[in-house]
CSV table of C-alpha atoms in Angstrom, one decimal:
chain,number,residue,atom,x,y,z
A,1,UNK,CA,72.0,75.8,109.9
A,2,UNK,CA,73.6,77.3,113.0
A,3,UNK,CA,75.3,76.3,116.0
A,4,UNK,CA,76.2,78.4,119.0
A,5,UNK,CA,77.1,76.9,122.3
A,6,UNK,CA,80.3,76.0,124.5
A,7,UNK,CA,81.4,73.2,122.6
A,8,UNK,CA,81.2,72.4,118.9
A,9,UNK,CA,80.9,69.2,117.0
A,10,UNK,CA,84.0,67.8,114.8
A,11,UNK,CA,84.1,65.9,112.1
A,12,UNK,CA,87.7,64.9,110.1
A,13,UNK,CA,89.3,62.5,109.2
A,14,UNK,CA,93.2,62.5,109.9
A,15,UNK,CA,95.0,60.4,107.7
A,16,UNK,CA,93.0,59.3,106.3
A,17,UNK,CA,90.8,58.4,110.1
A,18,UNK,CA,87.2,59.7,110.5
A,19,UNK,CA,87.4,61.2,113.7
A,20,UNK,CA,84.4,63.4,116.2
A,21,UNK,CA,85.3,65.3,118.5
A,22,UNK,CA,83.8,67.6,121.0
A,23,UNK,CA,85.2,70.9,121.3
A,24,UNK,CA,85.2,74.2,122.1
A,25,UNK,CA,85.3,76.5,119.2
A,26,UNK,CA,87.8,78.9,119.9
A,27,UNK,CA,90.2,75.6,120.2
A,28,UNK,CA,93.2,75.5,117.6
A,29,UNK,CA,93.9,72.3,115.2
A,30,UNK,CA,97.1,72.7,115.5
A,31,UNK,CA,96.2,72.2,120.1
A,32,UNK,CA,93.5,69.4,118.8
A,33,UNK,CA,95.6,67.5,116.7
A,34,UNK,CA,98.7,67.5,119.5
A,35,UNK,CA,96.5,67.3,122.4
A,36,UNK,CA,93.3,65.8,121.9
A,37,UNK,CA,94.4,63.0,118.8
A,38,UNK,CA,98.6,62.8,120.3
A,39,UNK,CA,99.7,63.7,117.0
A,40,UNK,CA,102.5,65.6,118.0
A,41,UNK,CA,105.0,65.1,115.7
A,42,UNK,CA,103.6,68.5,113.9
A,43,UNK,CA,104.8,71.1,116.6
A,44,UNK,CA,104.7,75.1,117.7
A,45,UNK,CA,106.9,77.0,116.3
A,46,UNK,CA,106.4,81.2,116.8
A,47,UNK,CA,102.6,80.5,117.0
A,48,UNK,CA,102.3,83.8,115.6
A,49,UNK,CA,101.3,83.5,111.7
A,50,UNK,CA,105.5,83.2,110.9
A,51,UNK,CA,107.3,80.1,110.7
A,52,UNK,CA,105.6,76.9,109.8
A,53,UNK,CA,106.0,74.4,112.1
A,54,UNK,CA,102.5,74.2,112.1
A,55,UNK,CA,102.0,73.1,108.5
A,56,UNK,CA,99.6,70.3,107.5
A,57,UNK,CA,97.4,69.5,104.8
A,58,UNK,CA,94.3,70.6,104.8
A,59,UNK,CA,92.6,69.3,101.4
A,60,UNK,CA,95.4,68.9,100.4
A,61,UNK,CA,96.8,71.8,100.5
A,62,UNK,CA,99.0,73.1,103.0
A,63,UNK,CA,97.8,75.3,106.1
A,64,UNK,CA,98.6,77.0,109.2
A,65,UNK,CA,97.8,74.8,111.5
A,66,UNK,CA,98.7,77.8,114.7
A,67,UNK,CA,96.2,79.9,112.3
A,68,UNK,CA,93.1,77.8,111.9
A,69,UNK,CA,91.0,77.5,114.2
A,70,UNK,CA,89.5,73.6,114.1
A,71,UNK,CA,86.2,74.3,113.4
A,72,UNK,CA,87.6,75.4,110.3
A,73,UNK,CA,88.3,72.4,109.2
A,74,UNK,CA,85.0,70.8,110.1
A,75,UNK,CA,84.2,68.0,107.6
A,76,UNK,CA,87.6,68.0,106.5
A,77,UNK,CA,90.4,65.7,105.4
A,78,UNK,CA,94.0,66.4,107.8
A,79,UNK,CA,96.8,65.3,106.3
A,80,UNK,CA,99.7,65.9,109.3
A,81,UNK,CA,103.3,64.4,109.1
A,82,UNK,CA,103.0,61.5,111.2
A,83,UNK,CA,99.9,60.2,107.7
A,84,UNK,CA,103.0,60.6,105.4
A,85,UNK,CA,104.8,56.9,105.7
A,86,UNK,CA,103.3,54.5,105.2
A,87,UNK,CA,103.0,50.2,106.3
A,88,UNK,CA,106.9,51.9,108.0
A,89,UNK,CA,108.5,52.8,105.0
A,90,UNK,CA,109.0,56.4,104.6
A,91,UNK,CA,107.9,58.4,101.6
A,92,UNK,CA,110.4,59.2,99.1
A,93,UNK,CA,109.4,62.9,100.6
A,94,UNK,CA,111.4,61.6,103.7
A,95,UNK,CA,114.0,60.0,102.8
A,96,UNK,CA,115.1,62.5,100.1
A,97,UNK,CA,115.6,65.1,103.7
A,98,UNK,CA,116.9,62.0,104.8
A,99,UNK,CA,119.9,61.4,102.0
A,100,UNK,CA,120.4,65.3,101.8
A,101,UNK,CA,120.5,65.6,104.9
A,102,UNK,CA,117.8,68.3,105.0
A,103,UNK,CA,117.5,69.1,108.6
A,104,UNK,CA,119.0,70.0,111.5
A,105,UNK,CA,118.3,69.9,115.1
A,106,UNK,CA,114.6,68.6,113.1
A,107,UNK,CA,112.4,71.4,115.0
A,108,UNK,CA,111.6,73.0,111.2
A,109,UNK,CA,111.0,69.6,110.1
A,110,UNK,CA,107.7,68.8,109.3
A,111,UNK,CA,106.3,71.7,108.7
A,112,UNK,CA,108.2,71.6,105.3
A,113,UNK,CA,108.4,67.8,104.9
A,114,UNK,CA,103.9,69.0,104.8
A,115,UNK,CA,105.1,72.2,102.0
A,116,UNK,CA,106.7,70.1,99.7
A,117,UNK,CA,104.3,67.3,99.9
A,118,UNK,CA,101.9,70.4,98.8
A,119,UNK,CA,104.5,72.1,95.8
A,120,UNK,CA,104.7,68.7,94.4
A,121,UNK,CA,101.9,67.9,94.1
A,122,UNK,CA,100.5,70.7,91.9
A,123,UNK,CA,104.4,71.1,90.2
A,124,UNK,CA,105.9,67.5,90.5
A,125,UNK,CA,109.4,69.2,88.4
A,126,UNK,CA,109.7,73.0,90.4
A,127,UNK,CA,111.9,75.2,88.8
A,128,UNK,CA,114.9,76.2,91.5
A,129,UNK,CA,113.2,80.3,91.9
A,130,UNK,CA,110.0,77.6,92.7
A,131,UNK,CA,111.2,75.2,94.9
A,132,UNK,CA,112.4,78.3,97.0
A,133,UNK,CA,109.3,79.9,96.8
A,134,UNK,CA,106.9,77.1,97.2
A,135,UNK,CA,108.7,76.0,101.4
A,136,UNK,CA,109.0,80.1,101.7
A,137,UNK,CA,106.2,80.3,104.5
A,138,UNK,CA,108.4,77.6,106.5
A,139,UNK,CA,111.4,79.0,108.3
A,140,UNK,CA,113.7,77.3,109.5
A,141,UNK,CA,116.6,78.9,112.6
A,142,UNK,CA,119.2,76.3,112.2
A,143,UNK,CA,119.3,77.5,108.5
A,144,UNK,CA,119.8,75.0,106.6
A,145,UNK,CA,118.7,75.8,104.1
A,146,UNK,CA,120.6,74.5,101.3
A,147,UNK,CA,120.0,71.0,101.9
A,148,UNK,CA,116.7,72.3,102.7
A,149,UNK,CA,116.8,73.2,99.2
A,150,UNK,CA,118.8,70.2,97.9
A,151,UNK,CA,116.2,67.2,99.3
A,152,UNK,CA,113.1,69.0,97.6
A,153,UNK,CA,115.0,68.9,94.3
A,154,UNK,CA,115.1,65.2,94.6
A,155,UNK,CA,112.3,64.6,95.8
A,156,UNK,CA,111.0,65.1,92.0
A,157,UNK,CA,113.1,63.8,90.5
A,158,UNK,CA,116.4,65.5,90.9
A,159,UNK,CA,115.5,67.7,88.7
A,160,UNK,CA,118.1,70.5,88.0
A,161,UNK,CA,116.9,73.9,86.6
B,1,UNK,CA,98.5,80.9,122.9
B,2,UNK,CA,94.1,80.3,123.1
B,3,UNK,CA,91.6,82.7,121.9
B,4,UNK,CA,89.0,84.5,124.4
B,5,UNK,CA,86.1,82.5,124.5
B,6,UNK,CA,83.6,82.9,121.7
B,7,UNK,CA,79.5,82.4,120.8
B,8,UNK,CA,80.2,79.8,117.1
B,9,UNK,CA,77.9,81.0,114.9
B,10,UNK,CA,78.2,78.6,111.9
B,11,UNK,CA,76.1,80.8,108.5
B,12,UNK,CA,74.2,78.9,106.0
B,13,UNK,CA,74.1,81.6,103.6
B,14,UNK,CA,76.0,85.3,103.6
B,15,UNK,CA,72.3,86.8,104.0
B,16,UNK,CA,72.0,84.7,107.8
B,17,UNK,CA,75.2,85.9,108.1
B,18,UNK,CA,74.3,89.0,108.1
B,19,UNK,CA,71.0,88.3,110.3
B,20,UNK,CA,72.8,87.5,112.7
B,21,UNK,CA,74.9,89.9,113.1
B,22,UNK,CA,73.1,91.9,113.3
B,23,UNK,CA,71.2,90.2,116.2
B,24,UNK,CA,74.4,89.6,118.1
B,25,UNK,CA,75.9,93.4,117.6
B,26,UNK,CA,79.5,95.0,117.3
B,27,UNK,CA,81.0,92.9,119.4
B,28,UNK,CA,80.6,89.7,116.1
B,29,UNK,CA,83.4,89.4,114.3
B,30,UNK,CA,82.7,87.5,109.9
B,31,UNK,CA,85.7,84.5,110.0
B,32,UNK,CA,86.7,84.3,106.3
B,33,UNK,CA,89.5,82.8,106.0
B,34,UNK,CA,91.2,83.9,109.1
B,35,UNK,CA,94.3,84.4,108.1
B,36,UNK,CA,94.5,88.3,110.2
B,37,UNK,CA,91.6,88.2,112.0
B,38,UNK,CA,93.5,84.4,114.1
B,39,UNK,CA,96.7,85.9,115.1
B,40,UNK,CA,94.5,89.1,116.6
B,41,UNK,CA,92.5,87.3,119.2
B,42,UNK,CA,95.5,84.6,119.9
B,43,UNK,CA,97.3,87.8,121.0
B,44,UNK,CA,93.7,89.1,122.5
B,45,UNK,CA,94.0,92.6,120.5
B,46,UNK,CA,91.1,91.0,119.4
B,47,UNK,CA,88.4,90.0,121.7
B,48,UNK,CA,84.5,89.2,119.8
B,49,UNK,CA,82.4,88.1,121.2
B,50,UNK,CA,80.5,85.9,119.1
B,51,UNK,CA,82.0,84.2,115.4
B,52,UNK,CA,80.5,84.0,112.6
B,53,UNK,CA,81.9,81.7,109.9
B,54,UNK,CA,81.4,82.2,106.7
B,55,UNK,CA,83.8,79.0,105.5
B,56,UNK,CA,81.7,76.8,105.7
B,57,UNK,CA,78.7,79.0,103.1
B,58,UNK,CA,77.7,77.4,99.4
B,59,UNK,CA,78.8,79.3,96.5
B,60,UNK,CA,80.7,81.4,98.0
B,61,UNK,CA,83.6,80.8,96.2
B,62,UNK,CA,84.2,80.8,93.1
B,63,UNK,CA,86.3,83.4,90.0
B,64,UNK,CA,83.2,83.2,86.4
B,65,UNK,CA,84.0,85.4,83.6
B,66,UNK,CA,79.4,87.5,83.0
B,67,UNK,CA,78.7,90.0,81.3
B,68,UNK,CA,82.4,92.1,81.0
B,69,UNK,CA,83.5,90.9,84.5
B,70,UNK,CA,85.6,89.2,86.4
B,71,UNK,CA,83.7,87.7,89.8
B,72,UNK,CA,85.5,86.9,92.2
B,73,UNK,CA,83.3,85.6,95.0
B,74,UNK,CA,84.4,86.8,98.0
B,75,UNK,CA,85.6,83.3,100.1
B,76,UNK,CA,87.3,82.7,97.0
B,77,UNK,CA,91.4,82.0,98.6
B,78,UNK,CA,94.1,83.9,97.2
B,79,UNK,CA,96.5,80.2,96.1
B,80,UNK,CA,92.6,79.6,93.6
B,81,UNK,CA,93.0,83.1,92.1
B,82,UNK,CA,96.6,82.2,92.0
B,83,UNK,CA,95.8,79.0,89.7
B,84,UNK,CA,93.0,79.9,88.0
B,85,UNK,CA,92.8,79.9,83.7
B,86,UNK,CA,90.0,82.9,83.4
B,87,UNK,CA,92.1,85.5,86.3
B,88,UNK,CA,95.6,84.4,84.2
B,89,UNK,CA,94.0,87.0,81.4
B,90,UNK,CA,94.4,89.9,83.5
B,91,UNK,CA,97.6,89.6,85.4
B,92,UNK,CA,98.2,92.1,87.3
B,93,UNK,CA,95.9,89.9,89.0
B,94,UNK,CA,98.4,86.5,89.4
B,95,UNK,CA,100.8,89.4,90.1
B,96,UNK,CA,99.0,89.7,93.5
B,97,UNK,CA,98.1,86.9,93.7
B,98,UNK,CA,100.3,84.3,93.1
B,99,UNK,CA,103.0,86.6,96.2
B,100,UNK,CA,99.9,86.8,98.3
B,101,UNK,CA,102.4,85.9,102.1
B,102,UNK,CA,103.1,82.5,101.7
B,103,UNK,CA,102.0,79.6,100.4
B,104,UNK,CA,100.0,78.5,104.3
B,105,UNK,CA,98.5,81.8,104.6
B,106,UNK,CA,97.6,81.8,100.5
B,107,UNK,CA,95.5,78.4,101.0
B,108,UNK,CA,93.7,80.2,103.5
B,109,UNK,CA,93.3,83.8,102.9
B,110,UNK,CA,90.6,85.1,101.0
B,111,UNK,CA,89.7,88.5,99.3
B,112,UNK,CA,86.4,89.4,100.3
B,113,UNK,CA,88.0,89.0,104.0
B,114,UNK,CA,91.4,91.0,102.2
B,115,UNK,CA,89.2,93.2,101.3
B,116,UNK,CA,86.9,94.1,103.9
B,117,UNK,CA,89.6,94.3,106.6
B,118,UNK,CA,90.8,97.4,105.0
B,119,UNK,CA,94.0,96.2,106.3
B,120,UNK,CA,96.8,99.9,105.2
B,121,UNK,CA,99.4,97.3,104.4
B,122,UNK,CA,96.9,94.2,102.5
B,123,UNK,CA,98.7,93.6,99.0
B,124,UNK,CA,95.0,93.8,97.1
B,125,UNK,CA,93.0,96.9,96.9
B,126,UNK,CA,95.7,98.6,95.7
B,127,UNK,CA,95.2,96.6,92.8
B,128,UNK,CA,91.8,96.4,92.7
B,129,UNK,CA,92.1,99.9,92.2
B,130,UNK,CA,93.9,100.6,89.5
B,131,UNK,CA,91.6,97.9,87.8
B,132,UNK,CA,88.3,100.5,88.9
B,133,UNK,CA,87.2,97.5,90.5
B,134,UNK,CA,84.1,97.5,92.2
B,135,UNK,CA,82.6,95.6,95.7
B,136,UNK,CA,78.8,94.3,95.7
B,137,UNK,CA,77.9,94.2,99.2
B,138,UNK,CA,74.9,92.4,101.4
B,139,UNK,CA,73.3,94.0,104.1
B,140,UNK,CA,69.8,94.3,105.5
B,141,UNK,CA,69.2,96.5,102.7
B,142,UNK,CA,70.3,94.1,100.7
B,143,UNK,CA,72.5,94.1,98.4
B,144,UNK,CA,74.1,97.2,97.1
B,145,UNK,CA,77.4,97.8,94.6
B,146,UNK,CA,80.5,100.9,96.1
B,147,UNK,CA,83.8,101.2,93.7
B,148,UNK,CA,86.3,100.2,95.4
B,149,UNK,CA,88.2,104.0,95.6
B,150,UNK,CA,84.5,104.3,98.0
B,151,UNK,CA,84.5,101.5,99.4
B,152,UNK,CA,87.2,102.0,101.5
B,153,UNK,CA,87.6,104.8,103.6
B,154,UNK,CA,90.4,105.0,106.6
B,155,UNK,CA,92.9,102.4,107.8
B,156,UNK,CA,90.8,98.9,108.7
B,157,UNK,CA,87.8,101.2,108.1
B,158,UNK,CA,85.1,100.5,105.0
B,159,UNK,CA,82.0,101.8,103.9
B,160,UNK,CA,80.3,98.3,105.3
B,161,UNK,CA,77.6,99.0,107.7
B,162,UNK,CA,77.9,96.8,110.8
B,163,UNK,CA,75.1,93.4,109.4
B,164,UNK,CA,76.7,94.1,105.8
B,165,UNK,CA,79.5,92.1,104.1
B,166,UNK,CA,81.4,91.4,101.2
B,167,UNK,CA,79.8,88.9,98.6
B,168,UNK,CA,82.0,90.0,95.2
B,169,UNK,CA,84.3,91.5,93.9
B,170,UNK,CA,84.2,92.9,90.6
B,171,UNK,CA,87.1,93.6,87.9
B,172,UNK,CA,86.3,95.0,84.5
B,173,UNK,CA,87.4,93.7,81.5
B,174,UNK,CA,90.8,95.1,80.9
B,175,UNK,CA,89.7,96.4,76.7
B,176,UNK,CA,92.4,95.5,73.9
B,177,UNK,CA,95.8,96.8,74.1
B,178,UNK,CA,95.1,97.6,78.1
B,179,UNK,CA,97.9,95.4,80.7
B,180,UNK,CA,98.6,96.0,84.4
B,181,UNK,CA,101.6,95.0,86.1
B,182,UNK,CA,101.8,94.7,90.7
B,183,UNK,CA,104.9,94.9,92.2
B,184,UNK,CA,105.5,94.4,96.2
B,185,UNK,CA,109.0,94.6,98.1
B,186,UNK,CA,108.2,92.1,101.5
B,187,UNK,CA,111.3,91.6,103.7
B,188,UNK,CA,110.6,87.8,104.0
B,189,UNK,CA,107.3,85.3,101.9
B,190,UNK,CA,105.0,85.5,105.5
B,191,UNK,CA,105.8,89.4,106.1
B,192,UNK,CA,103.1,92.7,104.5
B,193,UNK,CA,104.9,94.0,102.5
B,194,UNK,CA,107.5,97.2,102.7
B,195,UNK,CA,105.3,99.4,100.2
B,196,UNK,CA,103.7,98.0,96.1
B,197,UNK,CA,102.6,99.4,93.6
B,198,UNK,CA,100.2,98.8,91.0
B,199,UNK,CA,100.0,100.1,87.1
B,200,UNK,CA,97.2,99.7,84.4
B,201,UNK,CA,98.0,101.2,81.4
B,202,UNK,CA,95.1,101.5,77.8
B,203,UNK,CA,98.0,102.4,75.1
B,204,UNK,CA,97.4,103.7,71.2
B,205,UNK,CA,99.7,101.5,69.7
B,206,UNK,CA,103.2,101.0,71.2
B,207,UNK,CA,104.6,103.9,72.3
B,208,UNK,CA,101.1,106.8,73.0
B,209,UNK,CA,99.6,106.0,76.4
B,210,UNK,CA,95.4,106.6,76.0
B,211,UNK,CA,94.8,106.1,79.4
B,212,UNK,CA,96.5,105.2,83.2
B,213,UNK,CA,96.2,104.1,86.7
B,214,UNK,CA,98.8,104.4,89.5
B,215,UNK,CA,98.4,103.3,92.7
B,216,UNK,CA,99.8,102.7,95.8
B,217,UNK,CA,100.1,100.8,99.0
B,218,UNK,CA,101.2,100.8,101.8
B,219,UNK,CA,102.0,103.9,102.6
B,220,UNK,CA,99.1,105.5,103.4
B,221,UNK,CA,96.2,105.4,105.8
B,222,UNK,CA,94.2,103.8,102.3
B,223,UNK,CA,95.5,102.8,98.9
B,224,UNK,CA,97.5,105.6,97.3
B,225,UNK,CA,95.3,107.2,94.7
B,226,UNK,CA,99.0,109.1,93.0
B,227,UNK,CA,97.2,111.2,89.7
B,228,UNK,CA,100.5,113.2,89.3
B,229,UNK,CA,102.2,109.9,87.9
B,230,UNK,CA,98.8,108.6,86.2
B,231,UNK,CA,98.8,112.5,84.3
B,232,UNK,CA,102.4,112.3,83.0
B,233,UNK,CA,101.4,108.8,80.8
B,234,UNK,CA,98.4,110.1,79.4
B,235,UNK,CA,98.4,111.3,76.3
B,236,UNK,CA,101.6,111.1,76.5
B,237,UNK,CA,104.3,108.4,74.2
B,238,UNK,CA,105.9,106.5,77.0
B,239,UNK,CA,109.7,107.5,76.4
B,240,UNK,CA,112.6,106.7,79.7
B,241,UNK,CA,111.7,110.9,80.2
B,242,UNK,CA,107.6,110.0,80.7
B,243,UNK,CA,108.6,106.9,82.3
B,244,UNK,CA,110.7,108.7,84.9
B,245,UNK,CA,109.0,111.9,84.9
B,246,UNK,CA,105.9,109.1,86.3
B,247,UNK,CA,108.0,106.8,88.9
B,248,UNK,CA,109.5,109.7,90.2
B,249,UNK,CA,105.6,111.8,91.0
B,250,UNK,CA,104.5,108.4,92.5
B,251,UNK,CA,107.2,109.8,94.8
B,252,UNK,CA,106.6,113.2,95.4
B,253,UNK,CA,102.4,111.4,96.5
B,254,UNK,CA,103.8,107.9,98.4
B,255,UNK,CA,103.0,109.2,102.7
B,256,UNK,CA,104.7,106.3,104.5
B,257,UNK,CA,105.5,105.6,107.5
B,258,UNK,CA,108.5,105.0,109.5
B,259,UNK,CA,108.4,101.6,110.9
B,260,UNK,CA,110.3,98.3,111.2
B,261,UNK,CA,110.4,98.4,107.6
B,262,UNK,CA,112.0,102.0,107.0
B,263,UNK,CA,112.3,104.7,107.7
B,264,UNK,CA,109.7,107.8,105.3
B,265,UNK,CA,113.4,108.3,103.2
B,266,UNK,CA,114.1,104.3,102.4
B,267,UNK,CA,109.7,104.0,101.5
B,268,UNK,CA,109.4,106.5,98.8
B,269,UNK,CA,112.9,105.2,96.9
B,270,UNK,CA,111.4,102.5,97.3
B,271,UNK,CA,108.3,103.7,95.4
B,272,UNK,CA,110.4,105.1,92.7
B,273,UNK,CA,111.8,101.6,91.7
B,274,UNK,CA,108.5,99.4,92.2
B,275,UNK,CA,106.3,102.1,90.1
B,276,UNK,CA,109.4,102.5,87.7
B,277,UNK,CA,109.7,97.9,87.0
B,278,UNK,CA,105.6,98.1,87.4
B,279,UNK,CA,104.9,100.7,84.5
B,280,UNK,CA,108.2,98.9,82.9
B,281,UNK,CA,106.8,95.6,83.5
B,282,UNK,CA,102.6,96.8,82.2
B,283,UNK,CA,103.9,98.3,79.1
B,284,UNK,CA,106.1,95.3,78.4
B,285,UNK,CA,102.6,93.8,78.3
B,286,UNK,CA,100.3,96.4,76.1
B,287,UNK,CA,103.6,95.2,73.8
B,288,UNK,CA,102.4,91.4,74.0
B,289,UNK,CA,105.5,90.2,76.0
B,290,UNK,CA,104.2,88.1,78.6
B,291,UNK,CA,107.0,89.0,81.9
B,292,UNK,CA,106.2,88.1,85.4
B,293,UNK,CA,106.5,89.9,88.8
B,294,UNK,CA,105.3,89.7,91.4
B,295,UNK,CA,107.1,90.5,95.2
B,296,UNK,CA,109.8,90.3,95.8
B,297,UNK,CA,111.8,89.7,98.7
B,298,UNK,CA,115.3,87.8,100.1
B,299,UNK,CA,116.1,85.1,99.2
B,300,UNK,CA,112.7,84.3,96.5
């Protein structure tokens, strides 16, 4: 199949809901999420593939949505921070960040939550080094890393290693 | 930041992608993982007229052991190599795959995109050169196989023709008593390394080295083959003195540029340390020890 046109059809499942949109192919995933689908929980921070504030899950893997064209995600499943809460209840990673005060200004928090999800899905009991490496693609400009680290460890069941 | 508009073409096969590139002309670009291209397009440093998207081409992401080679499909993401049991049998591949940028970039970025981009600060090229890997390409003239050492000809330059793509990276399975290691140093996870060293050795026994390859990243326009460093090991008993001579020779081979990552002198000293550490890790692995090395950065 080859499709050259000014607008293209995009079919993605976002937080469990199938969505169909017509978009310009140059649109970034983060813009489609924020502007077209009104999911503004995903933030744009540096906009240069560094800070990770825009992190979402694409088919269960964390990616920087400011550096993925929406067309690359066509046919895929996207989970944003809005998809974590279930029936009005925070999920365990969100609870752990709240309990451990794993945020200060909160701007980077959605990205950290998504990277923590991706890390724990593949490695439910990470070592200290694995935690630091797992969220190394996320930057907290308030430098609240110690409490973020504690929150990830708490979300992993408090395994001390 | 929003890229300049472009015509979007979704390839159904690599052959179709090649045909599209031939029709669209040299302003067309290939979109693999996009982790280098998309930032360039957002900054408008790249303004391709058309993109040929490979993300939906089937059977381009695979890691297979066949005919004495590990075959890695061009669209295989770094994370898939990091998690692959087949790739883990060649630990130097895991050293590289597991430390490229950060988890998010490793989940999108591809090995084919990395070798085709030929960024002097890229991670894969020095590792693949130390392993004697080959690149299989597909283009209007059909397929051809090029050693990675001949594939990259200059900074951001390869032998790929305008309508030619990377199809597969082929790593010869290292033989008995062979081992390697790759260490890169970077200031933090998401950035390119300041310098890197890939070492591959073939030992006769615990002490005597039959063959060696030392390749440096980020300290030249293309990966630097440190021939003198390899010569200091090849056909030698591996003593602390030989290790030091090899590290010194690696430092002498480095030809870095000064930039925000560091001065020339700093990068050369860094190369000596990285080459020594990578060699020690490779030697330990050759003895059957399990050693974990990868990219090193502050806060890891």
